Coordinates of C-alpha atoms and ligand atoms in Angstrom, one line a residue:
M8 CA 29.9 41.3 19.0
T9 CA 28.6 37.8 18.8
N10 CA 25.0 37.3 19.6
P11 CA 24.8 35.4 23.0
L12 CA 21.6 33.7 21.8
A13 CA 23.1 32.4 18.6
N14 CA 24.1 29.1 20.2
S15 CA 21.2 28.9 22.5
I16 CA 19.1 25.7 22.3
H17 CA 16.3 27.9 20.8
A18 CA 18.6 29.1 18.0
R19 CA 19.8 25.6 17.4
D20 CA 16.2 24.4 17.1
I21 CA 15.4 27.1 14.6
A22 CA 18.5 26.2 12.6
A23 CA 18.0 22.5 12.5
V24 CA 14.4 21.3 13.2
L25 CA 11.4 21.2 11.0
H26 CA 8.3 21.0 13.3
P27 CA 5.1 19.1 12.3
Y28 CA 1.9 21.2 12.3
T29 CA 3.8 24.4 12.9
H30 CA 3.8 27.7 11.0
A31 CA 7.4 27.4 9.6
R32 CA 7.9 31.1 8.9
R33 CA 6.5 32.2 12.3
H34 CA 8.6 29.6 14.0
L35 CA 11.8 31.3 12.7
E36 CA 10.8 34.3 14.9
T37 CA 9.0 32.6 17.9
G38 CA 11.3 29.6 18.2
P39 CA 10.4 26.5 20.1
H40 CA 8.8 26.0 23.5
I41 CA 11.2 23.4 25.0
M42 CA 10.0 21.1 27.7
E43 CA 12.8 19.9 29.8
R44 CA 11.2 17.5 32.3
G45 CA 7.9 16.2 33.7
R46 CA 6.4 14.5 36.8
G47 CA 2.9 13.5 37.3
I48 CA 0.6 15.7 35.3
E49 CA 3.1 18.6 35.0
V50 CA 5.8 19.5 32.6
V51 CA 8.5 22.1 33.2
D52 CA 10.0 24.2 30.3
D53 CA 13.6 25.3 30.0
A54 CA 12.8 28.7 31.6
G55 CA 11.6 26.8 34.7
N56 CA 7.9 27.4 34.1
T57 CA 5.6 24.6 35.2
F58 CA 2.5 23.7 33.2
L59 CA -0.4 21.4 34.0
E60 CA -0.6 19.3 30.8
G61 CA -4.4 19.4 30.2
A62 CA -4.1 17.7 26.8
S63 CA -1.7 14.9 27.9
A64 CA 0.7 16.2 25.2
L65 CA -1.1 15.0 22.0
W66 CA -3.6 12.9 24.0
C67 CA -0.8 10.6 25.0
A68 CA 0.6 10.7 28.5
S69 CA -2.1 8.7 30.2
L70 CA 0.2 8.0 33.2
G71 CA 1.7 11.4 33.2
F72 CA 5.4 12.3 32.7
G73 CA 8.4 10.3 33.7
N74 CA 8.0 6.7 34.9
E75 CA 10.6 4.6 36.7
R76 CA 8.7 1.4 36.4
L77 CA 8.4 1.6 32.6
A78 CA 12.0 2.8 32.3
R79 CA 13.1 -0.3 34.1
V80 CA 11.1 -2.5 31.8
A81 CA 12.5 -0.8 28.7
Y82 CA 16.0 -1.2 30.1
E83 CA 15.6 -4.9 30.8
A84 CA 14.1 -5.6 27.4
M85 CA 17.0 -3.7 25.8
R86 CA 19.5 -5.8 27.7
Q87 CA 17.7 -9.0 27.1
I88 CA 17.5 -8.7 23.3
G89 CA 17.1 -5.0 22.3
Y90 CA 15.6 -5.7 18.9
Y91 CA 14.1 -8.5 16.9
H92 CA 11.5 -8.4 14.2
V93 CA 8.3 -10.3 13.4
F94 CA 8.8 -10.7 9.7
R95 CA 8.7 -14.1 7.9
G96 CA 7.4 -15.9 11.0
A97 CA 10.0 -14.6 13.4
S98 CA 8.7 -13.5 16.8
N99 CA 9.6 -12.4 20.3
E100 CA 7.9 -13.1 23.6
H101 CA 7.1 -9.5 24.4
A102 CA 5.2 -9.0 21.1
I103 CA 3.3 -12.3 21.7
N104 CA 2.4 -11.3 25.3
L105 CA 1.1 -7.9 24.1
C106 CA -1.0 -9.3 21.3
E107 CA -2.6 -11.9 23.6
H108 CA -3.4 -9.2 26.2
L109 CA -4.9 -6.9 23.6
L110 CA -7.1 -9.7 22.3
S111 CA -8.2 -10.5 25.9
I112 CA -9.4 -6.8 26.4
A113 CA -10.7 -6.1 22.9
P114 CA -14.1 -4.3 22.7
V115 CA -15.6 -7.1 20.5
P116 CA -14.2 -10.5 19.7
M117 CA -11.1 -10.0 17.7
S118 CA -8.9 -12.6 16.0
K119 CA -5.4 -11.3 15.4
V120 CA -3.3 -8.2 16.2
L121 CA -0.9 -6.5 13.8
L122 CA 1.6 -4.4 15.8
Q123 CA 2.9 -1.1 14.3
C124 CA 4.7 2.0 15.5
S125 CA 2.3 4.9 15.3
G126 CA -1.4 5.8 14.9
S127 CA -0.9 6.7 11.3
E128 CA 0.8 3.4 10.6
A129 CA -2.0 1.6 12.3
N130 CA -4.7 3.4 10.2
D131 CA -2.6 3.0 7.1
S132 CA -2.3 -0.7 7.6
A133 CA -5.9 -1.0 8.5
L134 CA -6.8 0.6 5.2
K135 CA -4.6 -1.9 3.3
L136 CA -6.4 -4.7 5.3
V137 CA -9.8 -3.3 4.1
W138 CA -8.6 -3.4 0.5
Y139 CA -7.0 -6.8 0.9
H140 CA -10.2 -8.1 2.4
W141 CA -12.5 -7.0 -0.4
N142 CA -10.0 -8.3 -3.0
A143 CA -10.0 -11.7 -1.3
Q144 CA -13.8 -11.6 -1.4
D145 CA -13.6 -11.0 -5.2
R146 CA -15.1 -7.5 -4.7
P147 CA -12.1 -5.3 -5.7
E148 CA -14.5 -2.4 -6.6
K149 CA -15.3 -1.9 -2.9
R150 CA -12.4 0.5 -2.5
K151 CA -13.9 3.8 -1.4
I152 CA -13.6 4.8 2.2
I153 CA -16.0 7.2 4.0
S154 CA -14.7 9.2 7.0
R155 CA -16.1 12.3 8.7
R156 CA -15.3 16.0 8.1
D157 CA -13.1 17.4 10.8
S158 CA -11.7 14.0 11.7
Y159 CA -8.0 13.3 12.1
H160 CA -6.6 9.9 11.3
G161 CA -3.0 10.5 10.6
S162 CA -0.4 12.1 8.3
T163 CA 0.8 9.4 5.9
V164 CA -0.2 9.6 2.3
A165 CA -3.2 7.4 2.9
T166 CA -4.3 8.6 6.4
I167 CA -4.2 12.2 5.5
C168 CA -6.8 11.3 2.9
L169 CA -8.9 9.6 5.7
T170 CA -8.4 12.9 7.6
G171 CA -11.4 15.1 6.8
I172 CA -9.7 18.5 7.2
P173 CA -9.3 20.3 3.8
S174 CA -6.5 22.6 5.0
F175 CA -4.4 19.5 5.7
H176 CA -4.8 18.4 2.0
T177 CA -4.3 21.6 0.1
G178 CA -0.5 21.9 0.0
F179 CA -0.1 18.2 -1.0
G180 CA -2.7 17.9 -3.8
M181 CA -4.7 15.5 -1.7
P182 CA -7.0 13.7 -1.2
Y183 CA -6.9 10.8 -3.6
S184 CA -10.1 9.9 -5.3
D185 CA -11.2 6.8 -3.2
F186 CA -11.8 9.0 -0.1
L187 CA -15.2 10.4 0.7
Y188 CA -16.4 12.5 3.6
T189 CA -19.7 12.7 5.5
S190 CA -20.7 15.3 8.1
C191 CA -19.1 15.7 11.4
P192 CA -22.0 15.0 13.8
H193 CA -21.7 18.3 15.7
Y194 CA -25.2 18.5 17.2
Y195 CA -24.6 21.8 19.1
R196 CA -23.3 23.7 16.0
D197 CA -25.4 22.1 13.3
H198 CA -28.8 21.0 14.7
I199 CA -31.9 22.7 13.3
E200 CA -34.0 24.6 15.9
G201 CA -36.2 22.0 17.7
E202 CA -34.3 19.0 16.4
T203 CA -33.5 16.4 19.1
E204 CA -30.2 14.6 19.2
E205 CA -31.9 11.4 18.0
Q206 CA -33.5 13.3 15.1
F207 CA -30.1 14.9 14.3
S208 CA -28.5 11.4 14.3
T209 CA -31.2 10.1 12.0
R210 CA -30.3 13.0 9.6
M211 CA -26.6 12.1 9.8
A212 CA -27.4 8.5 9.0
E213 CA -29.7 9.5 6.1
E214 CA -26.9 11.8 4.7
L215 CA -24.5 8.8 4.9
E216 CA -27.0 6.5 3.1
A217 CA -27.5 9.1 0.4
L218 CA -23.8 9.4 -0.1
I219 CA -23.5 5.6 -0.3
L220 CA -26.3 5.3 -2.8
R221 CA -24.9 8.2 -4.9
E222 CA -21.5 6.5 -5.1
G223 CA -22.9 3.0 -5.4
P224 CA -22.9 0.7 -2.4
D225 CA -20.7 -1.8 -4.2
T226 CA -17.9 0.7 -4.3
I227 CA -17.7 1.5 -0.6
G228 CA -15.3 -0.6 1.5
A229 CA -15.3 0.9 4.9
F230 CA -16.5 3.7 7.2
W231 CA -13.8 5.2 9.5
A232 CA -14.5 6.9 12.8
D233 CA -13.0 7.7 16.1
P234 CA -15.8 7.0 18.7
I235 CA -15.3 10.5 20.2
Q236 CA -14.0 12.7 17.5
G237 CA -10.6 13.9 18.7
G238 CA -8.0 16.2 17.0
G239 CA -10.0 18.0 14.3
A240 CA -13.3 18.3 16.1
G241 CA -11.9 18.9 19.6
A242 CA -13.1 16.0 21.7
L243 CA -16.6 15.8 20.4
P244 CA -18.9 13.0 21.7
P245 CA -21.5 11.6 19.2
P246 CA -25.1 12.7 19.6
A247 CA -27.6 10.1 21.1
G248 CA -28.2 7.2 18.8
Y249 CA -25.6 8.2 16.3
F250 CA -23.5 5.0 15.9
D251 CA -26.6 2.7 16.1
K252 CA -28.1 4.5 13.2
I253 CA -24.8 4.8 11.2
Q254 CA -24.0 1.1 11.8
A255 CA -27.5 0.0 10.6
V256 CA -26.7 1.7 7.3
L257 CA -23.2 0.1 7.1
R258 CA -24.7 -3.4 7.8
K259 CA -27.4 -2.8 5.1
Y260 CA -24.7 -2.3 2.4
D261 CA -22.0 -4.6 3.8
I262 CA -19.6 -1.9 4.6
L263 CA -16.8 -2.5 7.2
M264 CA -16.7 -0.4 10.4
V265 CA -13.2 0.7 11.4
A266 CA -12.9 2.3 14.9
D267 CA -9.9 4.6 15.3
E268 CA -9.2 4.2 19.0
V269 CA -5.9 6.1 18.8
I270 CA -7.1 8.7 21.3
C271 CA -10.1 6.9 22.8
G272 CA -8.5 3.6 23.7
F273 CA -7.4 2.6 27.2
G274 CA -9.8 4.2 29.6
R275 CA -9.9 7.7 28.2
T276 CA -13.7 7.7 27.7
G277 CA -14.7 5.9 30.9
Q278 CA -14.6 2.4 29.4
M279 CA -11.5 0.6 28.2
W280 CA -12.5 1.5 24.6
G281 CA -14.4 4.4 23.1
S282 CA -16.3 1.8 21.1
Q283 CA -17.8 0.5 24.3
T284 CA -18.7 4.0 25.5
C285 CA -20.3 4.9 22.1
G286 CA -21.8 1.6 21.1
V287 CA -19.5 0.9 18.2
E288 CA -19.0 -2.7 16.9
P289 CA -15.9 -2.5 14.8
D290 CA -14.5 -5.0 12.3
I291 CA -11.1 -3.4 12.8
V292 CA -9.7 -1.4 15.7
T293 CA -6.6 0.8 15.6
C294 CA -5.0 2.0 18.7
A295 CA -1.7 3.8 19.9
K296 CA -0.8 6.6 22.3
A297 CA -2.0 5.3 25.7
L298 CA -1.2 1.8 24.6
S299 CA 2.3 2.4 26.0
A300 CA 1.4 5.6 27.9
A301 CA 3.3 7.0 24.9
M302 CA 6.6 6.0 26.6
Q303 CA 7.4 4.0 23.4
P304 CA 6.2 4.5 19.9
I305 CA 3.9 1.6 19.3
S306 CA 0.4 1.0 17.9
A307 CA -1.8 -1.9 17.0
V308 CA -4.5 -3.1 14.6
L309 CA -7.0 -5.5 15.9
M310 CA -9.0 -7.4 13.3
N311 CA -11.9 -9.8 13.5
E312 CA -12.1 -13.3 12.2
R313 CA -13.8 -12.2 9.0
I314 CA -10.8 -10.1 8.1
F315 CA -8.3 -12.8 9.1
Q316 CA -10.1 -15.4 7.0
S317 CA -9.6 -13.1 4.0
I318 CA -5.9 -13.0 4.7
L319 CA -5.9 -16.8 4.7
V320 CA -7.7 -16.8 1.4
Q321 CA -5.0 -14.5 0.0
S322 CA -2.3 -16.7 1.4
D323 CA -3.6 -19.6 -0.6
R324 CA -3.8 -17.4 -3.7
L325 CA -0.9 -15.0 -3.5
G326 CA 1.5 -16.4 -0.9
S327 CA 2.9 -14.2 1.9
F328 CA 1.0 -11.3 3.5
V329 CA 3.3 -8.7 2.0
H330 CA 3.0 -5.9 4.5
G331 CA 5.1 -4.8 7.5
F332 CA 7.4 -2.3 9.1
T333 CA 10.9 -3.1 10.5
Y334 CA 10.1 -1.8 14.0
A335 CA 6.6 -3.4 14.3
G336 CA 6.5 -5.8 17.2
H337 CA 9.6 -4.2 18.7
P338 CA 10.4 -6.1 21.9
V339 CA 11.2 -3.0 23.9
A340 CA 8.1 -1.1 22.8
S341 CA 5.9 -4.2 23.3
A342 CA 7.3 -4.9 26.8
V343 CA 6.6 -1.3 27.8
A344 CA 3.1 -1.4 26.4
L345 CA 2.3 -4.7 28.2
E346 CA 3.6 -3.2 31.5
T347 CA 1.5 -0.1 30.9
L348 CA -1.6 -2.3 30.5
R349 CA -0.7 -4.1 33.7
I350 CA -0.4 -0.8 35.5
Y351 CA -3.9 0.1 34.2
E352 CA -5.3 -3.1 35.7
E353 CA -3.5 -2.5 39.0
M354 CA -4.8 1.1 39.3
D355 CA -8.3 -0.1 38.2
L356 CA -8.1 2.6 35.5
V357 CA -11.6 2.3 34.0
R358 CA -13.2 2.6 37.4
R359 CA -10.9 5.5 38.3
V360 CA -11.9 7.4 35.2
Q361 CA -15.6 6.6 35.9
A362 CA -15.2 8.0 39.4
L363 CA -13.5 11.2 38.1
E364 CA -15.9 11.8 35.2
P365 CA -18.6 13.6 37.1
V366 CA -16.0 15.8 38.9
F367 CA -14.3 16.6 35.6
L368 CA -17.5 17.2 33.5
G369 CA -19.3 18.8 36.4
A370 CA -16.5 21.4 36.9
L371 CA -16.3 22.1 33.2
A372 CA -20.1 22.4 32.9
E373 CA -19.9 25.4 35.3
L374 CA -18.1 27.2 32.5
K375 CA -21.3 27.2 30.4
S376 CA -22.4 30.4 32.1
H377 CA -19.2 32.1 30.8
P378 CA -20.0 34.6 28.0
L379 CA -17.5 32.9 25.6
V380 CA -18.8 29.4 26.2
G381 CA -21.7 28.0 24.2
D382 CA -21.5 24.4 25.3
V383 CA -19.4 21.8 27.1
S384 CA -19.5 18.1 26.2
G385 CA -17.3 15.1 26.8
R386 CA -17.0 11.6 28.2
G387 CA -14.7 10.2 30.8
L388 CA -11.6 12.4 31.0
M389 CA -12.0 13.9 27.6
A390 CA -14.1 17.1 26.9
G391 CA -14.4 20.1 24.6
V392 CA -15.5 23.6 25.4
E393 CA -17.3 25.3 22.5
L394 CA -16.4 29.0 22.0
V395 CA -19.1 31.2 20.6
R396 CA -19.6 34.8 19.7
D397 CA -23.3 34.8 20.5
K398 CA -24.8 32.2 22.8
A399 CA -28.4 32.8 21.6
T400 CA -27.6 32.2 17.9
R401 CA -24.7 29.7 18.5
S402 CA -22.7 31.8 16.0
S403 CA -19.0 31.5 15.6
F404 CA -16.4 34.3 15.5
A405 CA -15.0 35.4 12.2
P406 CA -12.1 33.0 11.2
D407 CA -9.4 35.6 11.8
V408 CA -10.5 36.0 15.4
K409 CA -9.2 32.5 16.2
P410 CA -10.8 32.2 19.7
G411 CA -9.3 28.7 20.3
E412 CA -5.8 30.0 19.7
R413 CA -6.4 32.9 22.0
V414 CA -7.6 30.7 24.8
D415 CA -4.7 28.4 24.3
A416 CA -2.2 31.3 24.5
Q417 CA -3.8 32.8 27.7
A418 CA -4.1 29.3 29.3
R419 CA -0.3 28.9 28.9
R420 CA 0.1 32.2 30.8
H421 CA -1.9 30.7 33.6
G422 CA 0.2 27.5 33.5
L423 CA -2.2 25.2 31.5
I424 CA -1.7 23.5 28.2
L425 CA -4.8 22.7 26.2
R426 CA -5.6 21.5 22.7
A427 CA -7.3 24.2 20.6
T428 CA -9.2 23.9 17.4
A429 CA -10.7 27.0 15.7
N430 CA -13.8 27.3 17.9
R431 CA -13.3 24.7 20.6
V432 CA -10.7 23.8 23.2
A433 CA -10.2 20.2 24.1
I434 CA -9.2 19.0 27.5
A435 CA -7.8 15.5 28.1
P436 CA -5.5 15.4 31.1
P437 CA -3.4 12.4 32.1
L438 CA -5.6 9.7 33.6
V439 CA -3.7 9.9 36.8
I440 CA -5.1 13.4 37.5
T441 CA -6.7 13.8 41.0
E442 CA -9.9 15.5 42.0
S443 CA -8.1 18.6 43.4
E444 CA -5.9 18.9 40.2
I445 CA -9.1 18.8 38.1
H446 CA -10.3 21.9 40.0
V447 CA -7.0 23.6 39.4
L448 CA -7.2 22.8 35.7
V449 CA -10.7 24.3 35.4
A450 CA -9.8 27.4 37.4
R451 CA -6.9 28.1 35.1
L452 CA -9.1 27.5 32.1
R453 CA -11.7 30.0 33.5
A454 CA -9.0 32.6 34.0
A455 CA -7.9 32.1 30.4
L456 CA -11.5 32.5 29.2
D457 CA -11.9 35.7 31.2
D458 CA -8.8 37.1 29.6
V459 CA -10.0 36.4 26.1
A460 CA -13.5 37.6 26.8
A461 CA -12.0 40.9 28.1
D462 CA -9.8 41.1 25.0
L463 CA -12.8 40.6 22.7
G464 CA -14.9 43.1 24.7
L465 CA -17.5 40.5 25.8
Ligands
PLP761 C1 -7.7 9.8 16.2 C2 -6.3 9.7 15.7 N1 -5.9 8.8 14.8 C3 -4.7 8.8 14.3 C4 -3.7 9.6 14.7 C5 -2.3 9.6 14.2 O1 -1.4 9.1 15.1 P1 0.2 9.3 15.0 O2 0.4 10.8 15.1 O3 0.7 8.4 16.1 O4 0.6 8.8 13.6 C6 -4.0 10.6 15.7 C7 -3.0 11.5 16.2 O5 -3.3 12.4 17.0 C8 -5.3 10.6 16.2 O6 -5.7 11.6 17.1

């Protein structure tokens, strides 16, 4: 007898698809979770189950799921030209419009925009710009890059080295030697009894300075950080004074500041940029995801005049700026991104997020009384819920307990998708979420926490 499931879409997935960040062997048994369609903040799977997407599907779907207006813009751009590149001085109007617009809303004065296709490509290109800059300044030894533990900056060969998560390095023999890591500024977990946030931030800055001095300031090219630490740390805002103190150290040793705004950019944190929310003054900004409401794969690198002047110096010495990707500046992706930014303006996105922030963070803060929850912190529509074994000592569960995964699994049963790390769950819903939907989200999260607490005998 033939197996009726053999040709199911699930079986076909198992037979054909290798999934990123998925346990390959387990997937052979569990199969995929296939989403068929989406509207507003909800997605529906192929069994007809509806989920509130509390993580905007990889921090992406700022405008929710499905969008007629953006579909029409993509259709028109495809009909008009479909594809053209930006190599060797070629251009297209959609790319030009988008770059102009990005410069007009940049968090600090920026000089030029390099369009790319993904967050990883943007960070990878920014890294090459850092090295290109220091070579132009005749300081080629300034090659080392410092990022933070538990940070995620991408998956390419270079950006996985920027990423400060050892388990992402092991199987690939990474990271390469020019990459250094300083502490993730996790005040709740790592502060010493009696230490204030400001004092903790001072300690973080002192640790950074000690690392720089140990390695030699003349060997450090840039410091890399997402203003609110996303993927690896689980939506972790910096402690008070953190970036002021960190940037004072960077300025002292002439080290570039790169802000990875791949998650934080475009209203997520209650300002247009996470850099504005967290007091970051970057030399280079990378952004993606909400740039096009994730309806097209597009990213951008914004660089200041100092970096661009270095590119000019190298033009005189070396000729062309020899870097680029075929689909960078793609007219369809650029047109969709520009329309997305127009929609943000029309909906007064930043003010909308500011108005929802107290509702969102207020409702989540009520979870602090839950036996599993040690802390809740966030900005704008981005927050993390810290899961602890013992609130008094702030101690974590043993690694095999995986409380984040458990809450994630229970939340799905209650119709909610979250983003889990080991001991924290992150919530970052589409920015079109309403007040009443926020309360539904938090009620489902509470139900999932109750289930896990009961499971663990708390
Ligand atoms: C902060 C940050 N930087 C970079 C990236 C990499 O982006 P992409 O997956 O588009 O390459 C991500 C992805 O989640 C991210 O969260």
